[in-house]
PDB file of C-alpha atoms and ligand atoms in Angstrom:
ATOM      1  CA  MET A   1     456.361 350.214-108.511  1.00  0.00           C
ATOM      2  CA  LYS A   2     455.118 347.321-106.365  1.00  0.00           C
ATOM      3  CA  GLN A   3     457.762 345.454-104.372  1.00  0.00           C
ATOM      4  CA  PHE A   4     457.731 341.750-103.498  1.00  0.00           C
ATOM      5  CA  ALA A   5     460.279 339.366-102.020  1.00  0.00           C
ATOM      6  CA  VAL A   6     460.937 335.834-100.895  1.00  0.00           C
ATOM      7  CA  ILE A   7     462.300 335.676 -97.362  1.00  0.00           C
ATOM      8  CA  GLY A   8     464.265 332.783 -95.891  1.00  0.00           C
ATOM      9  CA  ASN A   9     467.696 331.489 -94.980  1.00  0.00           C
ATOM     10  CA  PRO A  10     469.483 330.179 -97.000  1.00  0.00           C
ATOM     11  CA  ILE A  11     468.010 332.088 -99.931  1.00  0.00           C
ATOM     12  CA  GLU A  12     470.881 332.404-102.429  1.00  0.00           C
ATOM     13  CA  HIS A  13     469.615 329.702-104.786  1.00  0.00           C
ATOM     14  CA  SER A  14     465.930 330.677-104.751  1.00  0.00           C
ATOM     15  CA  LEU A  15     464.360 330.647-108.202  1.00  0.00           C
ATOM     16  CA  SER A  16     461.363 332.728-107.082  1.00  0.00           C
ATOM     17  CA  PRO A  17     462.725 336.097-108.315  1.00  0.00           C
ATOM     18  CA  ASP A  18     463.271 334.564-111.788  1.00  0.00           C
ATOM     19  CA  LEU A  19     459.711 333.220-111.867  1.00  0.00           C
ATOM     20  CA  HIS A  20     457.996 336.383-110.680  1.00  0.00           C
ATOM     21  CA  ASN A  21     460.114 338.931-112.581  1.00  0.00           C
ATOM     22  CA  TYR A  22     459.657 336.922-115.812  1.00  0.00           C
ATOM     23  CA  VAL A  23     455.874 337.120-115.416  1.00  0.00           C
ATOM     24  CA  TYR A  24     455.951 340.850-114.551  1.00  0.00           C
ATOM     25  CA  LYS A  25     457.985 341.487-117.681  1.00  0.00           C
ATOM     26  CA  MET A  26     455.798 339.337-119.932  1.00  0.00           C
ATOM     27  CA  LEU A  27     452.577 340.941-118.678  1.00  0.00           C
ATOM     28  CA  SER A  28     454.034 344.485-118.377  1.00  0.00           C
ATOM     29  CA  ILE A  29     453.308 344.616-114.646  1.00  0.00           C
ATOM     30  CA  ASN A  30     455.126 347.430-112.860  1.00  0.00           C
ATOM     31  CA  ALA A  31     456.615 345.366-110.040  1.00  0.00           C
ATOM     32  CA  LEU A  32     459.919 343.999-108.786  1.00  0.00           C
ATOM     33  CA  TYR A  33     460.584 340.772-106.855  1.00  0.00           C
ATOM     34  CA  LYS A  34     463.748 340.268-104.773  1.00  0.00           C
ATOM     35  CA  LYS A  35     465.198 337.623-102.497  1.00  0.00           C
ATOM     36  CA  LYS A  36     466.009 338.612 -98.946  1.00  0.00           C
ATOM     37  CA  LYS A  37     468.040 336.632 -96.444  1.00  0.00           C
ATOM     38  CA  VAL A  38     466.164 336.942 -93.175  1.00  0.00           C
ATOM     39  CA  PHE A  39     467.132 335.598 -89.752  1.00  0.00           C
ATOM     40  CA  HIS A  40     464.455 334.673 -87.220  1.00  0.00           C
ATOM     41  CA  SER A  41     465.228 337.836 -85.204  1.00  0.00           C
ATOM     42  CA  GLU A  42     464.488 339.989 -88.290  1.00  0.00           C
ATOM     43  CA  LEU A  43     460.977 338.670 -88.964  1.00  0.00           C
ATOM     44  CA  SER A  44     459.265 341.478 -87.043  1.00  0.00           C
ATOM     45  CA  ASN A  45     461.094 344.070 -89.212  1.00  0.00           C
ATOM     46  CA  ILE A  46     459.794 342.371 -92.349  1.00  0.00           C
ATOM     47  CA  MET A  47     456.248 342.386 -90.974  1.00  0.00           C
ATOM     48  CA  GLU A  48     456.643 346.108 -90.246  1.00  0.00           C
ATOM     49  CA  ALA A  49     457.891 346.659 -93.807  1.00  0.00           C
ATOM     50  CA  LEU A  50     454.749 344.909 -95.085  1.00  0.00           C
ATOM     51  CA  LYS A  51     452.544 347.055 -92.878  1.00  0.00           C
ATOM     52  CA  THR A  52     454.168 350.312 -94.006  1.00  0.00           C
ATOM     53  CA  GLY A  53     453.933 349.283 -97.661  1.00  0.00           C
ATOM     54  CA  GLU A  54     457.678 348.897 -98.238  1.00  0.00           C
ATOM     55  CA  PHE A  55     456.724 345.434 -99.493  1.00  0.00           C
ATOM     56  CA  ASN A  56     453.369 344.651-101.120  1.00  0.00           C
ATOM     57  CA  GLY A  57     453.707 340.959-100.394  1.00  0.00           C
ATOM     58  CA  VAL A  58     456.236 338.275 -99.504  1.00  0.00           C
ATOM     59  CA  ASN A  59     456.735 334.585-100.050  1.00  0.00           C
ATOM     60  CA  VAL A  60     458.155 332.684 -97.108  1.00  0.00           C
ATOM     61  CA  THR A  61     460.553 329.783 -97.388  1.00  0.00           C
ATOM     62  CA  ILE A  62     462.811 327.606 -95.181  1.00  0.00           C
ATOM     63  CA  PRO A  63     462.996 327.959 -92.186  1.00  0.00           C
ATOM     64  CA  HIS A  64     460.241 330.518 -91.523  1.00  0.00           C
ATOM     65  CA  LYS A  65     457.010 328.964 -92.873  1.00  0.00           C
ATOM     66  CA  GLU A  66     455.905 328.113 -89.334  1.00  0.00           C
ATOM     67  CA  ASN A  67     457.756 330.935 -87.503  1.00  0.00           C
ATOM     68  CA  VAL A  68     455.871 333.726 -89.318  1.00  0.00           C
ATOM     69  CA  ILE A  69     452.454 332.614 -88.098  1.00  0.00           C
ATOM     70  CA  GLU A  70     452.744 334.411 -84.743  1.00  0.00           C
ATOM     71  CA  TYR A  71     453.204 337.765 -86.537  1.00  0.00           C
ATOM     72  CA  LEU A  72     450.057 337.520 -88.657  1.00  0.00           C
ATOM     73  CA  ASP A  73     446.632 339.008 -87.935  1.00  0.00           C
ATOM     74  CA  GLU A  74     444.726 336.441 -89.984  1.00  0.00           C
ATOM     75  CA  ILE A  75     445.464 333.052 -91.499  1.00  0.00           C
ATOM     76  CA  ASN A  76     443.575 331.281 -94.232  1.00  0.00           C
ATOM     77  CA  PRO A  77     441.760 328.284 -92.655  1.00  0.00           C
ATOM     78  CA  ARG A  78     443.555 325.791 -94.911  1.00  0.00           C
ATOM     79  CA  ALA A  79     446.958 327.271 -94.065  1.00  0.00           C
ATOM     80  CA  LYS A  80     445.959 327.004 -90.409  1.00  0.00           C
ATOM     81  CA  ILE A  81     445.218 323.284 -90.767  1.00  0.00           C
ATOM     82  CA  ILE A  82     448.519 322.745 -92.617  1.00  0.00           C
ATOM     83  CA  GLY A  83     450.370 324.796 -89.981  1.00  0.00           C
ATOM     84  CA  ALA A  84     452.571 326.598 -92.500  1.00  0.00           C
ATOM     85  CA  VAL A  85     452.386 329.898 -94.389  1.00  0.00           C
ATOM     86  CA  ASN A  86     454.305 330.552 -97.615  1.00  0.00           C
ATOM     87  CA  VAL A  87     452.636 333.777 -98.768  1.00  0.00           C
ATOM     88  CA  ILE A  88     451.723 336.990 -96.929  1.00  0.00           C
ATOM     89  CA  HIS A  89     449.871 340.069 -98.077  1.00  0.00           C
ATOM     90  CA  LYS A  90     448.180 343.081 -96.544  1.00  0.00           C
ATOM     91  CA  LYS A  91     444.386 343.207 -96.351  1.00  0.00           C
ATOM     92  CA  GLY A  92     443.327 346.637 -95.117  1.00  0.00           C
ATOM     93  CA  ASP A  93     445.764 347.254 -92.303  1.00  0.00           C
ATOM     94  CA  LYS A  94     446.049 343.569 -91.397  1.00  0.00           C
ATOM     95  CA  LEU A  95     448.621 340.971 -92.396  1.00  0.00           C
ATOM     96  CA  PHE A  96     447.094 337.886 -93.966  1.00  0.00           C
ATOM     97  CA  GLY A  97     448.905 334.550 -94.321  1.00  0.00           C
ATOM     98  CA  ASN A  98     448.108 331.797 -96.783  1.00  0.00           C
ATOM     99  CA  ASN A  99     449.567 328.574 -98.142  1.00  0.00           C
ATOM    100  CA  THR A 100     449.844 328.032-101.896  1.00  0.00           C
ATOM    101  CA  ASP A 101     452.244 325.042-101.727  1.00  0.00           C
ATOM    102  CA  TRP A 102     449.392 322.559-101.285  1.00  0.00           C
ATOM    103  CA  PHE A 103     447.388 324.024-104.157  1.00  0.00           C
ATOM    104  CA  GLY A 104     450.509 324.129-106.341  1.00  0.00           C
ATOM    105  CA  PHE A 105     450.895 320.410-105.751  1.00  0.00           C
ATOM    106  CA  VAL A 106     447.239 319.696-106.608  1.00  0.00           C
ATOM    107  CA  LEU A 107     447.559 321.670-109.859  1.00  0.00           C
ATOM    108  CA  ALA A 108     450.815 319.857-110.712  1.00  0.00           C
ATOM    109  CA  LEU A 109     449.094 316.475-110.263  1.00  0.00           C
ATOM    110  CA  ARG A 110     446.189 317.618-112.446  1.00  0.00           C
ATOM    111  CA  LYS A 111     448.415 319.026-115.191  1.00  0.00           C
ATOM    112  CA  ASN A 112     450.366 315.775-115.375  1.00  0.00           C
ATOM    113  CA  GLY A 113     447.329 313.498-115.352  1.00  0.00           C
ATOM    114  CA  ILE A 114     448.180 311.882-112.025  1.00  0.00           C
ATOM    115  CA  GLU A 115     444.998 310.664-110.340  1.00  0.00           C
ATOM    116  CA  VAL A 116     445.180 309.934-106.602  1.00  0.00           C
ATOM    117  CA  PHE A 117     441.458 309.789-105.817  1.00  0.00           C
ATOM    118  CA  GLY A 118     440.611 306.604-103.908  1.00  0.00           C
ATOM    119  CA  LYS A 119     444.237 305.421-104.010  1.00  0.00           C
ATOM    120  CA  GLU A 120     446.921 304.515-101.492  1.00  0.00           C
ATOM    121  CA  VAL A 121     449.936 306.845-101.623  1.00  0.00           C
ATOM    122  CA  VAL A 122     453.399 306.561-100.051  1.00  0.00           C
ATOM    123  CA  VAL A 123     454.841 309.862 -98.761  1.00  0.00           C
ATOM    124  CA  LEU A 124     458.520 310.033 -97.784  1.00  0.00           C
ATOM    125  CA  GLY A 125     459.322 312.703 -95.169  1.00  0.00           C
ATOM    126  CA  ALA A 126     457.301 314.407 -92.449  1.00  0.00           C
ATOM    127  CA  GLY A 127     458.718 317.956 -92.492  1.00  0.00           C
ATOM    128  CA  GLY A 128     457.144 321.285 -93.463  1.00  0.00           C
ATOM    129  CA  THR A 129     456.520 320.462 -97.118  1.00  0.00           C
ATOM    130  CA  SER A 130     455.104 317.069 -96.232  1.00  0.00           C
ATOM    131  CA  LYS A 131     452.329 318.807 -94.269  1.00  0.00           C
ATOM    132  CA  SER A 132     451.239 320.687 -97.414  1.00  0.00           C
ATOM    133  CA  ILE A 133     451.457 317.518 -99.501  1.00  0.00           C
ATOM    134  CA  LEU A 134     449.366 315.532 -96.985  1.00  0.00           C
ATOM    135  CA  PHE A 135     446.712 318.257 -97.055  1.00  0.00           C
ATOM    136  CA  ALA A 136     446.730 318.306-100.876  1.00  0.00           C
ATOM    137  CA  LEU A 137     446.352 314.522-101.016  1.00  0.00           C
ATOM    138  CA  LYS A 138     443.457 314.542 -98.565  1.00  0.00           C
ATOM    139  CA  GLN A 139     441.751 317.322-100.557  1.00  0.00           C
ATOM    140  CA  SER A 140     442.227 315.154-103.641  1.00  0.00           C
ATOM    141  CA  GLY A 141     440.407 312.240-101.999  1.00  0.00           C
ATOM    142  CA  VAL A 142     443.178 309.693-101.379  1.00  0.00           C
ATOM    143  CA  LYS A 143     442.122 306.542 -99.539  1.00  0.00           C
ATOM    144  CA  LYS A 144     445.257 305.982 -97.458  1.00  0.00           C
ATOM    145  CA  ILE A 145     448.649 307.636 -96.941  1.00  0.00           C
ATOM    146  CA  LEU A 146     451.653 305.619 -95.754  1.00  0.00           C
ATOM    147  CA  LEU A 147     453.902 308.271 -94.208  1.00  0.00           C
ATOM    148  CA  LEU A 148     457.512 307.091 -93.965  1.00  0.00           C
ATOM    149  CA  ASN A 149     459.985 309.190 -92.005  1.00  0.00           C
ATOM    150  CA  ARG A 150     463.480 308.828 -90.562  1.00  0.00           C
ATOM    151  CA  THR A 151     462.221 310.076 -87.190  1.00  0.00           C
ATOM    152  CA  LEU A 152     459.129 307.981 -86.545  1.00  0.00           C
ATOM    153  CA  GLN A 153     457.795 310.288 -83.774  1.00  0.00           C
ATOM    154  CA  LYS A 154     457.563 313.190 -86.251  1.00  0.00           C
ATOM    155  CA  ALA A 155     455.452 311.088 -88.616  1.00  0.00           C
ATOM    156  CA  GLU A 156     453.314 309.940 -85.684  1.00  0.00           C
ATOM    157  CA  ARG A 157     452.405 313.575 -84.928  1.00  0.00           C
ATOM    158  CA  LEU A 158     450.719 313.718 -88.346  1.00  0.00           C
ATOM    159  CA  GLN A 159     448.769 310.486 -87.867  1.00  0.00           C
ATOM    160  CA  ASP A 160     445.003 310.529 -88.439  1.00  0.00           C
ATOM    161  CA  GLU A 161     442.326 308.289 -89.946  1.00  0.00           C
ATOM    162  CA  ILE A 162     444.021 308.464 -93.377  1.00  0.00           C
ATOM    163  CA  VAL A 163     447.702 308.940 -92.471  1.00  0.00           C
ATOM    164  CA  PHE A 164     449.597 305.870 -91.210  1.00  0.00           C
ATOM    165  CA  PRO A 165     453.121 306.588 -89.907  1.00  0.00           C
ATOM    166  CA  HIS A 166     456.067 304.232 -90.366  1.00  0.00           C
ATOM    167  CA  SER A 167     459.821 304.380 -90.147  1.00  0.00           C
ATOM    168  CA  LEU A 168     461.626 305.114 -93.428  1.00  0.00           C
ATOM    169  CA  GLU A 169     463.558 301.889 -92.817  1.00  0.00           C
ATOM    170  CA  GLY A 170     460.265 300.028 -93.178  1.00  0.00           C
ATOM    171  CA  SER A 171     459.935 301.094 -96.826  1.00  0.00           C
ATOM    172  CA  LEU A 172     460.747 297.576 -98.017  1.00  0.00           C
ATOM    173  CA  GLN A 173     457.427 296.298 -96.670  1.00  0.00           C
ATOM    174  CA  MET A 174     455.370 299.370 -97.659  1.00  0.00           C
ATOM    175  CA  ILE A 175     456.362 299.898-101.271  1.00  0.00           C
ATOM    176  CA  LYS A 176     454.484 297.927-103.890  1.00  0.00           C
ATOM    177  CA  ASN A 177     455.154 297.394-107.581  1.00  0.00           C
ATOM    178  CA  ASP A 178     452.472 299.928-108.513  1.00  0.00           C
ATOM    179  CA  SER A 179     452.830 302.432-105.633  1.00  0.00           C
ATOM    180  CA  ILE A 180     452.496 306.178-106.032  1.00  0.00           C
ATOM    181  CA  ILE A 181     455.574 307.462-104.155  1.00  0.00           C
ATOM    182  CA  ILE A 182     456.109 311.116-103.260  1.00  0.00           C
ATOM    183  CA  ASN A 183     459.476 312.277-101.936  1.00  0.00           C
ATOM    184  CA  THR A 184     459.226 315.349 -99.687  1.00  0.00           C
ATOM    185  CA  THR A 185     462.689 314.948 -98.110  1.00  0.00           C
ATOM    186  CA  PRO A 186     465.645 316.976 -99.413  1.00  0.00           C
ATOM    187  CA  ILE A 187     467.529 313.737-100.180  1.00  0.00           C
ATOM    188  CA  GLY A 188     468.730 314.018-103.763  1.00  0.00           C
ATOM    189  CA  MET A 189     469.271 317.783-103.727  1.00  0.00           C
ATOM    190  CA  GLN A 190     472.944 317.815-102.804  1.00  0.00           C
ATOM    191  CA  SER A 191     473.849 314.240-103.677  1.00  0.00           C
ATOM    192  CA  LYS A 192     473.010 311.299-105.916  1.00  0.00           C
ATOM    193  CA  GLN A 193     471.363 309.600-102.934  1.00  0.00           C
ATOM    194  CA  CYS A 194     467.806 308.282-102.995  1.00  0.00           C
ATOM    195  CA  PRO A 195     465.427 308.228 -99.987  1.00  0.00           C
ATOM    196  CA  ILE A 196     464.546 304.565-100.663  1.00  0.00           C
ATOM    197  CA  ASP A 197     466.449 301.552-101.948  1.00  0.00           C
ATOM    198  CA  LEU A 198     466.597 301.902-105.739  1.00  0.00           C
ATOM    199  CA  GLY A 199     465.926 298.160-105.927  1.00  0.00           C
ATOM    200  CA  LEU A 200     462.329 298.872-104.844  1.00  0.00           C
ATOM    201  CA  LEU A 201     461.585 300.860-108.010  1.00  0.00           C
ATOM    202  CA  ASN A 202     459.303 299.372-110.651  1.00  0.00           C
ATOM    203  CA  LYS A 203     458.039 300.509-114.068  1.00  0.00           C
ATOM    204  CA  ASN A 204     454.423 300.424-112.878  1.00  0.00           C
ATOM    205  CA  GLN A 205     455.029 302.996-110.135  1.00  0.00           C
ATOM    206  CA  THR A 206     454.423 306.755-110.199  1.00  0.00           C
ATOM    207  CA  LEU A 207     457.413 308.603-108.713  1.00  0.00           C
ATOM    208  CA  ILE A 208     457.034 312.233-107.657  1.00  0.00           C
ATOM    209  CA  ASP A 209     459.781 314.400-106.176  1.00  0.00           C
ATOM    210  CA  VAL A 210     459.103 317.871-104.760  1.00  0.00           C
ATOM    211  CA  ILE A 211     462.741 318.722-105.461  1.00  0.00           C
ATOM    212  CA  TYR A 212     463.443 320.728-108.641  1.00  0.00           C
ATOM    213  CA  THR A 213     467.153 321.408-108.096  1.00  0.00           C
ATOM    214  CA  PRO A 214     468.301 319.189-109.722  1.00  0.00           C
ATOM    215  CA  LEU A 215     465.399 318.639-112.102  1.00  0.00           C
ATOM    216  CA  GLN A 216     466.169 314.910-112.128  1.00  0.00           C
ATOM    217  CA  THR A 217     467.070 313.420-108.746  1.00  0.00           C
ATOM    218  CA  ALA A 218     468.484 309.884-108.570  1.00  0.00           C
ATOM    219  CA  LEU A 219     464.961 308.675-107.737  1.00  0.00           C
ATOM    220  CA  LEU A 220     463.485 310.210-110.887  1.00  0.00           C
ATOM    221  CA  LYS A 221     466.453 309.370-113.098  1.00  0.00           C
ATOM    222  CA  LEU A 222     466.261 305.651-112.410  1.00  0.00           C
ATOM    223  CA  GLY A 223     462.453 305.721-112.394  1.00  0.00           C
ATOM    224  CA  LYS A 224     462.436 307.262-115.864  1.00  0.00           C
ATOM    225  CA  LYS A 225     465.034 304.776-117.098  1.00  0.00           C
ATOM    226  CA  ILE A 226     462.928 301.780-116.113  1.00  0.00           C
ATOM    227  CA  GLY A 227     459.747 303.309-117.562  1.00  0.00           C
ATOM    228  CA  ALA A 228     457.954 304.560-114.441  1.00  0.00           C
ATOM    229  CA  LYS A 229     455.875 307.758-114.601  1.00  0.00           C
ATOM    230  CA  THR A 230     457.924 310.563-113.034  1.00  0.00           C
ATOM    231  CA  LEU A 231     457.290 314.159-112.002  1.00  0.00           C
ATOM    232  CA  ASN A 232     459.719 316.681-110.500  1.00  0.00           C
ATOM    233  CA  GLY A 233     458.886 319.660-108.259  1.00  0.00           C
ATOM    234  CA  LEU A 234     459.049 322.384-110.904  1.00  0.00           C
ATOM    235  CA  ASP A 235     455.344 322.433-111.826  1.00  0.00           C
ATOM    236  CA  MET A 236     454.419 322.605-108.117  1.00  0.00           C
ATOM    237  CA  PHE A 237     456.899 325.452-107.655  1.00  0.00           C
ATOM    238  CA  ILE A 238     455.517 327.391-110.636  1.00  0.00           C
ATOM    239  CA  TYR A 239     451.904 326.943-109.545  1.00  0.00           C
ATOM    240  CA  GLN A 240     452.573 328.015-105.937  1.00  0.00           C
ATOM    241  CA  GLY A 241     454.226 331.173-107.323  1.00  0.00           C
ATOM    242  CA  LEU A 242     451.424 331.945-109.784  1.00  0.00           C
ATOM    243  CA  THR A 243     448.801 331.408-107.073  1.00  0.00           C
ATOM    244  CA  SER A 244     450.733 333.830-104.834  1.00  0.00           C
ATOM    245  CA  MET A 245     450.548 336.423-107.614  1.00  0.00           C
ATOM    246  CA  ASP A 246     446.795 335.900-107.970  1.00  0.00           C
ATOM    247  CA  LEU A 247     446.432 336.625-104.240  1.00  0.00           C
ATOM    248  CA  TRP A 248     448.623 339.727-104.313  1.00  0.00           C
ATOM    249  CA  PHE A 249     447.149 341.309-107.434  1.00  0.00           C
ATOM    250  CA  GLY A 250     443.589 340.187-106.767  1.00  0.00           C
ATOM    251  CA  GLU A 251     443.159 338.898-110.312  1.00  0.00           C
ATOM    252  CA  ASP A 252     443.883 335.773-112.330  1.00  0.00           C
ATOM    253  CA  ILE A 253     447.442 336.567-113.399  1.00  0.00           C
ATOM    254  CA  SER A 254     448.000 332.807-113.642  1.00  0.00           C
ATOM    255  CA  MET A 255     445.454 332.549-116.468  1.00  0.00           C
ATOM    256  CA  GLN A 256     447.383 335.083-118.561  1.00  0.00           C
ATOM    257  CA  VAL A 257     450.742 333.328-118.289  1.00  0.00           C
ATOM    258  CA  ASN A 258     452.135 331.119-121.033  1.00  0.00           C
ATOM    259  CA  PHE A 259     453.010 328.170-118.790  1.00  0.00           C
ATOM    260  CA  PRO A 260     455.249 326.240-121.256  1.00  0.00           C
ATOM    261  CA  HIS A 261     457.324 329.379-122.011  1.00  0.00           C
ATOM    262  CA  LEU A 262     457.725 330.145-118.306  1.00  0.00           C
ATOM    263  CA  LYS A 263     458.684 326.544-117.554  1.00  0.00           C
ATOM    264  CA  THR A 264     461.293 326.429-120.330  1.00  0.00           C
ATOM    265  CA  TYR A 265     462.731 329.730-119.094  1.00  0.00           C
ATOM    266  CA  LEU A 266     463.102 328.338-115.552  1.00  0.00           C
ATOM    267  CA  GLU A 267     464.501 325.010-116.779  1.00  0.00           C
ATOM    268  CA  ASN A 268     467.177 326.922-118.700  1.00  0.00           C
ATOM    269  CA  LYS A 269     467.977 328.988-115.581  1.00  0.00           C
ATOM    270  CA  LEU A 270     468.343 325.770-113.564  1.00  0.00           C
ATOM    271  CA  CYS A 271     470.647 324.238-116.180  1.00  0.00           C
ATOM    272  CA  LEU A 272     472.846 327.374-116.036  1.00  0.00           C
ATOM    273  CA  GLN A 273     472.987 327.137-112.208  1.00  0.00           C
ATOM    274  CA  LYS A 274     474.612 323.661-112.420  1.00  0.00           C
TER     275      LYS A 274
HETATM  276  P1  NAP B 301     462.108 319.950 -93.601  1.00  0.00           P
HETATM  277  O1  NAP B 301     460.957 320.603 -92.949  1.00  0.00           O
HETATM  278  O2  NAP B 301     463.465 320.169 -93.051  1.00  0.00           O
HETATM  279  O3  NAP B 301     461.798 318.369 -93.637  1.00  0.00           O
HETATM  280  C1  NAP B 301     462.707 317.463 -94.166  1.00  0.00           C
HETATM  281  C2  NAP B 301     462.182 316.030 -94.034  1.00  0.00           C
HETATM  282  O4  NAP B 301     463.117 315.193 -94.701  1.00  0.00           O
HETATM  283  C3  NAP B 301     462.077 315.532 -92.607  1.00  0.00           C
HETATM  284  O5  NAP B 301     461.004 314.645 -92.536  1.00  0.00           O
HETATM  285  C4  NAP B 301     463.405 314.812 -92.398  1.00  0.00           C
HETATM  286  O6  NAP B 301     463.339 313.707 -91.509  1.00  0.00           O
HETATM  287  C5  NAP B 301     463.669 314.261 -93.779  1.00  0.00           C
HETATM  288  N1  NAP B 301     465.116 314.150 -94.011  1.00  0.00           N
HETATM  289  C6  NAP B 301     466.003 315.157 -94.163  1.00  0.00           C
HETATM  290  N2  NAP B 301     467.235 314.657 -94.373  1.00  0.00           N
HETATM  291  C7  NAP B 301     467.120 313.309 -94.327  1.00  0.00           C
HETATM  292  C8  NAP B 301     468.050 312.244 -94.478  1.00  0.00           C
HETATM  293  N3  NAP B 301     469.335 312.464 -94.710  1.00  0.00           N
HETATM  294  N4  NAP B 301     467.599 310.977 -94.384  1.00  0.00           N
HETATM  295  C9  NAP B 301     466.279 310.720 -94.132  1.00  0.00           C
HETATM  296  N5  NAP B 301     465.346 311.700 -93.996  1.00  0.00           N
HETATM  297  C10 NAP B 301     465.765 312.980 -94.084  1.00  0.00           C
HETATM  298  O7  NAP B 301     462.229 320.371 -95.149  1.00  0.00           O
HETATM  299  P2  NAP B 301     461.065 320.917 -96.086  1.00  0.00           P
HETATM  300  O8  NAP B 301     460.887 322.381 -95.873  1.00  0.00           O
HETATM  301  O9  NAP B 301     459.882 320.052 -95.938  1.00  0.00           O
HETATM  302  O10 NAP B 301     461.715 320.751 -97.554  1.00  0.00           O
HETATM  303  C11 NAP B 301     461.856 319.499 -98.136  1.00  0.00           C
HETATM  304  C12 NAP B 301     462.138 319.626 -99.626  1.00  0.00           C
HETATM  305  O11 NAP B 301     461.011 320.155-100.306  1.00  0.00           O
HETATM  306  C13 NAP B 301     463.307 320.538 -99.981  1.00  0.00           C
HETATM  307  O12 NAP B 301     464.122 319.856-100.895  1.00  0.00           O
HETATM  308  C14 NAP B 301     462.633 321.728-100.638  1.00  0.00           C
HETATM  309  O13 NAP B 301     463.457 322.345-101.608  1.00  0.00           O
HETATM  310  C15 NAP B 301     461.441 321.080-101.287  1.00  0.00           C
HETATM  311  N6  NAP B 301     460.312 321.998-101.571  1.00  0.00           N
HETATM  312  C16 NAP B 301     459.831 322.073-102.856  1.00  0.00           C
HETATM  313  C17 NAP B 301     458.766 322.926-103.137  1.00  0.00           C
HETATM  314  C18 NAP B 301     458.240 323.025-104.548  1.00  0.00           C
HETATM  315  O14 NAP B 301     457.496 323.982-104.824  1.00  0.00           O
HETATM  316  N7  NAP B 301     458.551 322.105-105.425  1.00  0.00           N
HETATM  317  C19 NAP B 301     458.164 323.673-102.121  1.00  0.00           C
HETATM  318  C20 NAP B 301     458.671 323.574-100.833  1.00  0.00           C
HETATM  319  C21 NAP B 301     459.755 322.729-100.571  1.00  0.00           C
HETATM  320  P3  NAP B 301     463.445 313.880 -89.914  1.00  0.00           P
HETATM  321  O15 NAP B 301     462.060 314.197 -89.434  1.00  0.00           O
HETATM  322  O16 NAP B 301     463.930 312.559 -89.452  1.00  0.00           O
HETATM  323  O17 NAP B 301     464.430 314.982 -89.661  1.00  0.00           O
END
């Protein structure tokens, strides 16, 4: 039986085992996916376990997406540009790192009919996930990204010819009535808080949150109420997981999955977690 895991800390609430084990069961794949709490000092043991075949692949989550890079023999060029790895597998006797978060986000936009080509987009947050989102947006041909972050210097490190950094406090001036706004901060996960003033929301905006626990953050709840187009982080999460499977199994597992059934299954799991 093949063995997979998601490694991180904290890891208790990870939905990845539910996603992967559901697919293995549905497609009669002889594999098991676990979650493993891993401290920074234990990363080399995990890499050893991958090399010896104890694990056939791992997903990497907070706070190790950048930390793992030093242990890898090869990194996918796109993951290298992003500077974060969320999936590792063995290629021959080498460990190979990749990033499926960015592609998951692109597929989520496509599935939900959200077109960003040639447009200006507002991104809230300049952390690890933001880097994947910025890459996805650039790959999708956006014209301009207004990157708003609490710590301006962190946003400034991501500045380039498309990305324009600003302080989150400056959102009043940046947000327009028809903006596409993407929240990549964790604000809204643990509380009913919103990363921007709710008074800035408008029915002509598109509001995207990478958070999927809860499925409806305060940002999305109010956005939906006033008639804005909204999208939570669940589709991105599912697609990053399915793309990880495609890499591990070397075939298009994702094409064989009934996406609506999988999504409903995960939504029900999330409702039970409440
Ligand atoms: P991170 O690297 O810690 O970055 C967090 C960002 O949010 C930073 O820019 C930080 O600003 C900002 N922030 C945090 N707390 C804030 C506050 N109270 N007020 C203002 N700004 C604040 O985190 P991450 O790994 O990017 O994760 C962010 C979120 O993405 C999490 O909720 C995670 O669950 C979600 N996520 C979803 C998926 C998916 O598949 N849907 C995938 C990955 C992650 P500073 O720079 O000022 O600290």
